[in-house]
Short mmCIF file of C-alpha atoms in Angstrom, two decimals:
data_model
loop_
_atom_site.label_atom_id
_atom_site.label_comp_id
_atom_site.label_asym_id
_atom_site.label_seq_id
_atom_site.Cartn_x
_atom_site.Cartn_y
_atom_site.Cartn_z
CA MET A 1 108.46 68.74 76.79
CA ASP A 2 111.13 71.00 75.27
CA THR A 3 113.47 69.62 72.65
CA ILE A 4 117.01 70.91 72.17
CA LYS A 5 118.39 70.50 68.65
CA ILE A 6 122.02 69.49 68.35
CA ASP A 7 124.33 68.51 65.49
CA MET A 8 124.83 64.79 66.03
CA PHE A 9 128.15 63.81 64.49
CA LEU A 10 127.86 60.75 62.23
CA GLY A 11 131.24 60.55 60.55
CA GLN A 12 133.96 62.14 58.50
CA SER A 13 135.27 61.43 55.02
CA GLU A 14 138.51 62.68 53.48
CA SER A 15 139.51 62.58 49.84
CA LYS A 16 142.20 64.09 47.64
CA GLY A 17 141.53 65.35 44.16
CA GLN A 18 143.17 67.37 41.41
CA ILE A 19 141.72 70.55 39.98
CA GLU A 20 143.07 71.48 36.56
CA GLY A 21 142.64 74.47 34.33
CA GLU A 22 144.12 75.64 31.03
CA ILE A 23 144.36 79.40 31.44
CA GLN A 24 144.51 81.63 28.41
CA LEU A 25 146.41 84.90 28.52
CA PRO A 26 144.19 87.94 27.86
CA ALA A 27 144.76 89.73 24.55
CA ASP A 28 146.16 92.87 26.19
CA LYS A 29 148.91 90.98 28.09
CA SER A 30 152.48 90.37 26.90
CA ASP A 31 153.63 86.81 26.17
CA ILE A 32 154.73 84.55 29.01
CA GLU A 33 158.46 83.89 29.39
CA LYS A 34 158.56 82.40 32.91
CA VAL A 35 155.89 81.62 35.51
CA PHE A 36 156.74 83.13 38.86
CA SER A 37 153.92 81.82 41.10
CA VAL A 38 150.37 80.42 40.97
CA SER A 39 147.64 80.76 43.59
CA CYS A 40 144.27 79.03 43.76
CA ASN A 41 141.06 79.94 45.60
CA VAL A 42 138.37 77.22 45.74
CA ASN A 43 134.64 77.93 46.15
CA VAL A 44 132.35 74.94 46.77
CA ARG A 45 128.96 75.72 45.18
CA GLU A 46 127.06 72.43 45.46
CA LYS A 47 127.05 69.25 47.59
CA ASN A 48 124.94 66.42 46.16
CA ILE A 49 124.37 63.37 48.37
CA THR A 50 123.77 60.03 46.69
CA LYS A 51 124.01 56.47 47.99
CA ASP A 52 127.34 56.11 49.83
CA SER A 53 128.87 59.16 48.15
CA ILE A 54 129.03 62.95 48.06
CA GLN A 55 129.58 64.89 44.85
CA VAL A 56 131.22 68.26 45.34
CA ALA A 57 131.02 70.89 42.61
CA GLY A 58 132.41 74.39 42.44
CA GLU A 59 134.90 76.76 40.90
CA ALA A 60 138.64 77.27 41.30
CA GLU A 61 140.06 80.72 40.58
CA PHE A 62 143.68 80.43 39.44
CA THR A 63 145.91 83.52 39.45
CA VAL A 64 149.18 83.24 37.52
CA TYR A 65 152.06 85.63 38.26
CA TYR A 66 154.67 85.67 35.49
CA ILE A 67 157.61 87.42 33.86
CA SER A 68 156.79 88.49 30.31
CA ASN A 69 158.96 88.42 27.19
CA GLN A 70 159.23 92.19 27.63
CA GLY A 71 161.03 91.73 30.95
CA THR A 72 158.09 92.99 33.01
CA ALA A 73 156.08 91.34 35.76
CA ASP A 74 152.35 90.78 35.34
CA SER A 75 149.48 88.50 36.36
CA PHE A 76 146.17 87.18 35.04
CA SER A 77 143.31 85.09 36.45
CA ALA A 78 140.78 82.57 35.17
CA ILE A 79 137.98 80.40 36.57
CA ALA A 80 138.06 76.59 36.22
CA PRO A 81 134.93 74.57 37.15
CA PHE A 82 135.46 71.26 38.94
CA THR A 83 133.59 68.26 40.35
CA HIS A 84 134.89 65.74 42.86
CA ASP A 85 133.32 62.50 44.15
CA MET A 86 133.88 61.47 47.76
CA ASP A 87 133.16 58.04 49.27
CA ALA A 88 130.82 58.32 52.27
CA LYS A 89 129.56 54.87 53.19
CA GLY A 90 126.18 54.91 54.93
CA ILE A 91 125.36 58.57 54.25
CA GLU A 92 121.67 59.44 53.82
CA GLN A 93 120.09 62.30 51.90
CA GLU A 94 118.59 63.88 55.03
CA ASN A 95 122.06 64.19 56.55
CA GLU A 96 123.81 67.56 56.62
CA VAL A 97 127.28 67.92 55.13
CA SER A 98 129.91 70.64 55.54
CA ILE A 99 132.93 70.64 53.22
CA LEU A 100 136.38 71.91 54.09
CA CYS A 101 138.92 72.29 51.28
CA ARG A 102 142.63 72.89 51.69
CA MET A 103 145.34 73.11 49.06
CA GLU A 104 148.23 70.65 49.39
CA ASP A 105 150.16 71.73 46.29
CA ILE A 106 149.82 74.02 43.28
CA GLY A 107 151.91 73.69 40.15
CA SER A 108 151.95 74.98 36.59
CA SER A 109 153.49 74.41 33.18
CA ILE A 110 153.66 76.70 30.15
CA ILE A 111 151.71 75.25 27.20
CA ASP A 112 152.72 78.06 24.85
CA PRO A 113 153.51 81.78 25.26
CA ARG A 114 149.77 82.53 25.53
CA SER A 115 148.53 79.79 27.88
CA VAL A 116 149.39 77.96 31.10
CA LYS A 117 148.17 74.68 32.58
CA ALA A 118 147.61 75.01 36.34
CA VAL A 119 147.12 71.98 38.60
CA ALA A 120 146.07 72.12 42.25
CA THR A 121 146.01 69.14 44.62
CA ALA A 122 143.17 69.67 47.09
CA ASN A 123 142.25 67.79 50.25
CA PHE A 124 138.46 67.69 50.75
CA THR A 125 137.05 66.90 54.20
CA ALA A 126 133.33 66.19 54.64
CA ASN A 127 131.78 66.30 58.13
CA VAL A 128 128.44 64.48 58.19
CA THR A 129 125.89 65.42 60.87
CA ARG A 130 122.20 64.99 61.59
CA LYS A 131 119.93 67.28 63.54
CA SER A 132 118.87 65.31 66.60
CA GLY A 133 116.29 66.27 69.21
CA VAL A 134 117.16 65.72 72.86
CA PRO A 135 114.10 66.26 75.07
CA GLU A 136 114.19 67.76 78.54
CA MET A 137 111.77 65.80 80.71
CA ASN A 138 109.35 66.52 83.52
CA THR A 139 110.29 64.02 86.22
CA ASP A 140 108.07 65.22 89.05
CA GLY A 141 107.45 62.49 91.62
CA LEU A 142 110.53 60.49 90.66
CA GLN A 143 113.72 60.35 92.65
CA THR A 144 116.21 61.44 90.01
CA ARG A 145 119.47 63.26 89.76
CA ARG A 146 120.90 65.26 86.89
CA VAL A 147 124.52 64.82 85.91
CA PRO A 148 126.00 67.85 84.10
CA VAL A 149 127.71 67.09 80.80
CA ASP A 150 130.84 69.21 80.34
CA SER A 151 130.43 70.04 76.68
CA LYS A 152 129.08 72.46 74.13
CA CYS A 153 127.18 71.56 70.97
CA THR A 154 126.41 73.46 67.78
CA GLU A 155 122.85 74.69 68.01
CA HIS A 156 122.89 76.85 64.89
CA VAL A 157 125.27 77.90 62.11
CA GLU A 158 124.95 81.38 60.63
CA VAL A 159 126.61 82.07 57.26
CA HIS A 160 127.14 85.77 56.62
CA PRO A 161 128.51 86.98 53.24
CA PHE A 162 129.74 90.57 53.05
CA HIS A 163 131.61 92.94 50.77
CA ILE A 164 134.07 95.60 51.87
CA THR A 165 136.21 98.21 50.12
CA ASN A 166 139.04 100.37 51.36
CA GLU A 167 141.89 102.55 50.16
CA MET A 168 145.53 102.76 51.17
CA ARG A 169 147.99 105.51 50.32
CA ILE A 170 151.46 104.51 49.17
CA PRO A 171 153.87 105.06 52.11
CA GLY A 172 156.61 107.62 51.83
CA GLY A 173 159.80 106.32 50.28
CA MET A 174 157.98 104.06 47.82
CA GLU A 175 157.43 104.84 44.15
CA GLN A 176 154.03 105.67 42.64
CA VAL A 177 151.91 102.87 41.17
CA GLU A 178 151.81 102.28 37.43
CA THR A 179 150.28 98.77 37.33
CA ILE A 180 149.06 96.31 39.95
CA VAL A 181 150.85 93.01 39.33
CA GLY A 182 148.90 90.93 41.85
CA THR A 183 147.62 90.70 45.40
CA GLN A 184 147.14 88.00 48.05
CA CYS A 185 144.53 88.40 50.78
CA TYR A 186 143.36 86.69 53.98
CA GLY A 187 141.13 87.59 56.91
CA ILE A 188 141.47 87.28 60.69
CA ILE A 189 138.63 87.46 63.24
CA ASN A 190 139.99 89.16 66.36
CA GLY A 191 136.83 88.89 68.48
CA ILE A 192 133.05 88.56 68.62
CA LYS A 193 130.76 90.76 70.76
CA LYS A 194 127.13 90.05 71.66
CA ASP A 195 124.33 92.60 71.44
CA GLY A 196 120.94 90.99 72.02
CA GLN A 197 120.31 88.82 68.96
CA ASN A 198 123.23 90.34 67.08
CA ALA A 199 126.78 89.05 66.93
CA ILE A 200 129.36 91.71 66.08
CA CYS A 201 132.45 90.16 64.42
CA TYR A 202 135.53 92.34 64.10
CA GLY A 203 138.98 91.69 62.70
CA ASP A 204 141.41 92.57 59.91
CA ILE A 205 141.68 92.05 56.17
CA CYS A 206 145.38 91.63 55.29
CA PHE A 207 146.97 92.20 51.87
CA ASN A 208 150.27 91.39 50.19
CA THR A 209 150.36 93.44 46.97
CA VAL A 210 152.97 93.68 44.21
CA TYR A 211 152.95 96.65 41.84
CA SER A 212 155.17 98.11 39.14
CA SER A 213 156.48 101.69 39.08
CA LYS A 214 158.64 103.58 36.61
CA ASP A 215 161.73 102.39 38.53
CA GLY A 216 160.78 98.70 38.96
CA LEU A 217 158.62 96.47 41.14
CA TRP A 218 157.54 97.04 44.73
CA GLN A 219 155.86 94.89 47.34
CA ILE A 220 153.66 96.24 50.10
CA ASN A 221 151.97 94.56 53.09
CA ASP A 222 149.01 96.26 54.72
CA SER A 223 145.71 95.60 56.49
CA PHE A 224 142.49 97.38 57.34
CA PRO A 225 139.86 96.58 59.97
CA PHE A 226 136.33 95.29 59.43
CA GLU A 227 133.28 95.00 61.68
CA GLU A 228 130.18 93.04 60.65
CA VAL A 229 126.84 92.81 62.49
CA ILE A 230 125.17 89.39 62.10
CA ASP A 231 121.49 88.98 63.03
CA CYS A 232 121.26 85.48 64.56
CA ASP A 233 117.49 85.59 65.26
CA MET A 234 117.99 84.20 68.78
CA ALA A 235 119.11 85.43 72.19
CA LEU A 236 122.88 85.06 72.51
CA GLU A 237 123.28 85.78 76.23
CA ASN A 238 124.20 82.23 77.28
CA LYS A 239 125.70 81.10 73.98
CA GLU A 240 129.29 80.59 72.98
CA LEU A 241 130.25 81.96 69.55
CA ILE A 242 133.02 80.64 67.33
CA GLY A 243 133.71 82.40 64.03
CA SER A 244 135.85 81.81 60.95
CA ILE A 245 136.30 83.87 57.80
CA SER A 246 137.09 82.86 54.22
CA ILE A 247 137.95 85.18 51.32
CA LYS A 248 135.95 84.46 48.17
CA LYS A 249 137.36 87.18 45.91
CA ALA A 250 139.86 90.03 46.34
CA SER A 251 141.18 92.63 43.93
CA ALA A 252 143.42 95.69 43.98
CA THR A 253 143.33 98.62 41.56
CA ALA A 254 145.16 101.95 41.29
CA TYR A 255 142.98 104.72 39.87
CA ASP A 256 145.39 107.19 41.49
CA PRO A 257 149.20 106.58 41.36
CA ASP A 258 149.43 107.31 45.09
CA VAL A 259 146.44 105.19 46.20
CA ILE A 260 145.60 101.46 46.00
CA SER A 261 141.89 100.60 46.21
CA TYR A 262 140.92 97.18 47.59
CA SER A 263 137.70 95.25 47.06
CA VAL A 264 136.99 92.06 49.06
CA SER A 265 134.11 89.57 49.07
CA ALA A 266 134.21 87.30 52.10
CA VAL A 267 132.04 84.94 54.17
CA ILE A 268 131.89 84.65 57.96
CA ARG A 269 130.76 81.30 59.41
CA LEU A 270 129.44 81.66 62.95
CA ASP A 271 128.90 78.55 65.09
CA ILE A 272 126.42 79.28 67.89
CA MET A 273 127.15 76.86 70.73
CA SER A 274 124.90 75.96 73.64
CA GLY A 275 125.44 73.79 76.69
CA MET A 276 124.48 70.14 76.34
CA PRO A 277 121.20 69.23 78.07
CA TYR A 278 121.77 67.61 81.42
CA GLY A 279 122.03 63.84 81.40
CA LEU A 280 119.19 62.40 83.47
CA VAL A 281 119.93 59.48 85.78
CA VAL A 282 117.10 57.76 87.62
CA ASP A 283 118.35 56.75 91.04
CA ALA A 284 118.48 53.26 92.54
CA TYR A 285 115.25 53.63 94.56
CA SER A 286 113.22 54.36 91.43
CA LEU A 287 114.82 51.45 89.61
CA THR A 288 113.79 48.98 92.31
CA HIS A 289 110.23 50.30 92.24
CA GLY A 290 109.44 49.67 88.61
CA ILE A 291 110.79 52.59 86.60
CA ASP A 292 111.79 51.80 83.00
CA THR A 293 114.05 54.07 80.97
CA GLN A 294 115.05 54.55 77.35
CA LYS A 295 118.43 55.98 76.51
CA THR A 296 119.53 57.94 73.45
CA HIS A 297 123.16 57.74 72.34
CA ILE A 298 124.66 61.04 71.21
CA SER A 299 127.90 61.54 69.30
CA MET A 300 129.09 65.09 68.70
CA LYS A 301 132.07 67.31 67.99
CA SER A 302 132.68 70.29 70.23
CA PRO A 303 134.99 73.02 68.89
CA MET A 304 137.12 75.10 71.24
CA ASN A 305 138.71 78.47 70.58
CA CYS A 306 142.50 78.64 70.41
CA ASP A 307 144.76 81.68 70.06
CA PHE A 308 147.13 82.36 67.18
CA ALA A 309 150.84 81.62 67.67
CA LYS A 310 153.54 83.47 65.71
CA TYR A 311 156.48 81.64 64.09
CA THR A 312 159.39 82.81 61.94
CA PHE A 313 160.78 80.54 59.20
CA ARG A 314 164.19 81.03 57.56
CA ALA A 315 165.91 79.45 54.56
CA ASN A 316 168.96 80.19 52.38
CA THR A 317 169.31 79.73 48.63
CA LYS A 318 172.02 80.33 46.01
CA THR A 319 170.85 82.84 43.41
CA GLY A 320 174.03 84.20 41.85
CA PRO A 321 174.53 87.96 41.46
CA VAL A 322 171.35 89.79 42.56
CA GLU A 323 170.81 93.53 42.73
CA LYS A 324 167.70 93.42 44.92
CA PRO A 325 164.72 91.20 45.79
CA VAL A 326 161.48 92.44 44.28
CA CYS A 327 158.72 90.38 45.87
CA ILE A 328 158.01 87.14 47.72
CA MET A 329 154.83 85.06 47.44
CA ALA A 330 154.66 82.64 50.37
CA THR A 331 152.10 79.81 50.57
CA PRO A 332 151.88 77.31 53.45
CA TYR A 333 150.84 73.71 52.71
CA ILE A 334 149.85 71.62 55.74
CA LYS A 335 150.51 67.89 55.28
CA SER A 336 149.54 66.60 58.74
CA GLU A 337 148.39 67.88 62.11
CA TYR A 338 147.72 65.96 65.29
CA ALA A 339 147.08 66.71 68.94
CA MET A 340 149.16 65.70 71.94
CA GLU A 341 148.64 66.57 75.59
CA GLY A 342 148.60 70.39 75.61
CA THR A 343 150.18 70.79 72.16
CA VAL A 344 149.43 70.41 68.45
CA ASN A 345 152.12 69.14 66.06
CA ILE A 346 152.10 70.56 62.50
CA GLU A 347 154.07 69.23 59.55
CA GLY A 348 154.14 70.68 56.08
CA THR A 349 155.94 72.94 53.65
CA LEU A 350 156.15 76.70 53.30
CA MET A 351 156.56 77.41 49.59
CA CYS A 352 158.26 80.74 48.82
CA ASP A 353 158.37 82.11 45.27
CA ILE A 354 160.91 84.93 45.03
CA MET A 355 161.18 87.43 42.20
CA PHE A 356 164.38 89.45 42.05
CA LEU A 357 166.31 91.84 39.83
CA ARG A 358 169.67 90.62 38.62
CA ASP A 359 172.64 92.97 38.40
CA ASP A 360 172.24 93.12 34.60
CA GLY A 361 168.69 94.53 34.99
CA ARG A 362 166.81 91.30 34.12
CA LEU A 363 163.92 90.02 36.21
CA ASP A 364 164.29 86.44 37.41
CA CYS A 365 162.63 84.15 39.92
CA THR A 366 163.21 81.04 42.00
CA ARG A 367 161.35 78.80 44.44
CA VAL A 368 162.46 77.87 47.96
CA GLN A 369 160.79 75.23 50.15
CA LEU A 370 160.92 75.78 53.90
CA PRO A 371 160.06 72.69 55.96
CA MET A 372 157.44 73.17 58.66
CA ASP A 373 157.70 70.97 61.75
CA GLU A 374 156.26 72.96 64.63
CA THR A 375 154.82 72.16 68.05
CA VAL A 376 152.18 74.75 68.99
CA PRO A 377 151.18 74.99 72.67
CA VAL A 378 147.38 74.74 73.01
CA PRO A 379 146.19 74.52 76.63
CA GLY A 380 143.34 72.08 77.15
CA VAL A 381 143.96 69.97 74.06
CA LYS A 382 144.27 66.22 74.57
CA GLU A 383 145.64 63.41 72.42
CA ASP A 384 142.24 62.25 71.13
CA PHE A 385 141.23 65.72 69.87
CA GLU A 386 140.91 66.48 66.17
CA VAL A 387 142.58 69.70 65.02
CA TRP A 388 142.34 72.04 62.03
CA THR A 389 145.20 74.44 61.30
CA VAL A 390 144.71 77.97 59.93
CA PRO A 391 148.06 79.41 58.74
CA ASN A 392 148.29 83.07 57.67
CA ILE A 393 151.37 84.82 56.29
CA GLN A 394 152.07 88.07 58.13
CA LYS A 395 155.31 89.31 56.61
CA THR A 396 158.07 88.19 54.22
CA SER A 397 161.55 89.56 53.59
CA ALA A 398 164.79 88.67 51.81
CA ILE A 399 168.39 89.60 52.65
CA ILE A 400 171.15 89.45 49.99
CA THR A 401 174.68 88.45 51.02
CA GLY A 402 176.93 87.93 48.00
CA ASP A 403 175.43 85.14 45.90
CA ASP A 404 173.22 83.98 48.79
CA MET A 405 169.69 85.06 49.65
CA GLU A 406 168.14 84.48 53.07
CA ILE A 407 164.31 84.22 53.07
CA ARG A 408 162.39 85.10 56.23
CA CYS A 409 158.69 84.56 56.73
CA LEU A 410 156.57 85.51 59.74
CA MET A 411 153.43 83.41 59.99
CA ASP A 412 150.44 83.20 62.32
CA ILE A 413 149.34 79.62 63.05
CA GLY A 414 145.81 79.36 64.37
CA ILE A 415 144.37 76.11 65.74
CA ILE A 416 140.75 74.98 65.89
CA ALA A 417 140.43 71.89 68.09
CA PHE A 418 137.49 69.48 68.23
CA LYS A 419 136.75 66.92 70.90
CA GLN A 420 134.46 64.12 69.83
CA GLU A 421 132.27 62.98 72.69
CA GLU A 422 129.87 60.11 73.26
CA TYR A 423 126.96 60.41 75.71
CA ASP A 424 123.96 58.34 76.74
CA ILE A 425 121.09 60.72 77.49
CA ILE A 426 117.94 59.23 79.06
CA GLN A 427 115.14 60.14 76.68
CA ASN A 428 112.08 58.59 78.32
CA VAL A 429 111.01 57.40 81.78
CA GLU A 430 107.89 55.35 82.38
CA GLU A 431 106.54 53.50 85.38
CA LYS A 432 105.99 49.73 85.21
CA ASP A 433 105.23 46.89 87.62
CA PRO A 434 108.26 45.95 89.69
CA LEU A 435 109.69 42.50 89.30
CA ASN A 436 108.77 40.44 92.39
CA ARG A 437 111.22 37.78 93.41
CA ASP A 438 111.74 35.59 96.42
CA ASN A 439 113.93 37.71 98.65
CA SER A 440 116.16 34.75 99.40
CA SER A 441 117.00 34.08 95.77
CA ILE A 442 120.39 34.54 94.20
CA MET A 443 120.76 34.93 90.45
CA ILE A 444 123.88 34.36 88.41
CA TYR A 445 123.92 36.42 85.23
CA PHE A 446 126.51 36.36 82.45
CA LYS A 447 127.14 39.86 81.11
CA ASP A 448 127.10 40.58 77.36
CA GLU A 449 129.97 42.59 75.94
CA ASP A 450 127.82 45.62 75.13
CA GLU A 451 125.98 45.73 78.47
CA ASP A 452 126.87 48.02 81.35
CA LEU A 453 125.79 47.97 85.00
CA PHE A 454 123.10 50.56 84.38
CA ASP A 455 121.40 48.37 81.76
CA ILE A 456 121.50 45.28 83.98
CA ALA A 457 120.20 47.17 87.01
CA LYS A 458 117.34 48.58 84.91
CA ASN A 459 116.36 45.15 83.52
CA PHE A 460 116.21 43.55 86.97
CA HIS A 461 114.84 46.62 88.82
CA ILE A 462 117.64 46.76 91.33
CA ALA A 463 120.22 49.32 92.32
CA MET A 464 123.63 49.28 90.65
CA GLU A 465 125.21 49.14 94.11
CA ASP A 466 123.57 45.71 94.66
CA ILE A 467 125.44 44.10 91.77
CA ASN A 468 128.57 42.17 92.65
CA THR A 469 131.14 42.50 89.87
CA ASP A 470 133.57 39.70 90.65
CA ASN A 471 135.70 37.87 88.09
CA GLU A 472 136.35 40.95 85.94
CA ASN A 473 132.63 41.35 85.10
CA LYS A 474 132.46 37.96 83.40
CA LEU A 475 130.18 36.73 86.17
CA ILE A 476 127.53 39.10 87.57
CA LEU A 477 126.08 38.09 90.94
CA ILE A 478 122.81 39.78 91.84
CA ASN A 479 122.41 39.83 95.61
CA PRO A 480 119.15 39.17 97.51
CA ILE A 481 116.96 42.27 97.84
CA GLU A 482 113.66 42.95 99.49
CA CYS A 483 110.71 43.38 97.10
#
């Protein structure tokens, strides 16, 4: 008897927590006059399961972009360790847990000219699963039928870390690099190809980099492709592959004034999906001739691939006299997401930090909040689906008109949708003596709330078609049958 392993979904826990860090300015940096923007990248290192709780531990890398007392722009980074306890009633140590972490807000305050306190509000989501074996049975000699289950289940998860470097020449019309101020980075998987036991993931690493030149600050957006071969140690011919990528660390350096060198450490998560085993249904004839069955209840989440949708956000702000915008750091914060029939609704805030040069030559900065209330078309999604939103900033720009500045932001919104499904899979079939009754008898049976017609038919060794379901199933009348 073959057994197919699936991830049986047990439950989900969500919890908010704050990650704080007091970040000291390195000795070679000028004093802080004004904080321009703060970013935070969270890496979960450990997940410890105890009775009714999950303890999450890891590191948060804060990057602070600021204007110095010398009137220049600069940045510095520091690591802050964190722990966070999540309630998870009923969880057991043999369960498997995957943690998703998403920032809801990041703020900062200047402690003194050499240090900053950064605070990030993070939303932690724990998905709890258990590996469950579903056997495929040999039913020779029995009159049975197999009912296909329209679903996919996670058979295996492959985690693939990789490191990639690349170089980009400064485009014509832009000044040479003196110092890299800071860089933001994200990854996109454009597709996955199969080659025997190998999955070939390909996509793009995208950068938003700010640098200083002898004539001021410049911002540049660029990307370069990647292709990673992942050995899955199994045949992939009839499998469905769903991939996601997360950036663990990214840096930009300029050893040459005309070239920016990028270094990226990232992780690809590859969900290998297989078709659910067929549900086995023993037919009415076998039931009446003494066949007993045992059913296994299965609860699972099935992800489905969704395409990216592009959206442009605009906002205006009063800035006073401005000579030119220097750079824009845009960060999306998703507050809520929910599925409707064929669409996904997203609500949140797009936070834009803008650095600009005033007409007197001083650097200054401001923050603009753009509300996000979007309806993304996602064919196949239904109201009871769970969704996870993946926003990526593609391009930002600012237009000056008098004392007004218009901020524009082009963003990709990707959707991962999950349908949670419940199935009863027959796990065992055994033959037993049929129940003999006087063929003229009539039995009145009162149905329990948790019973269905299949259970009742199995208990009395009759066909479901022979059960009369009058009175809204409160009264079950079992008709005379021949034994």
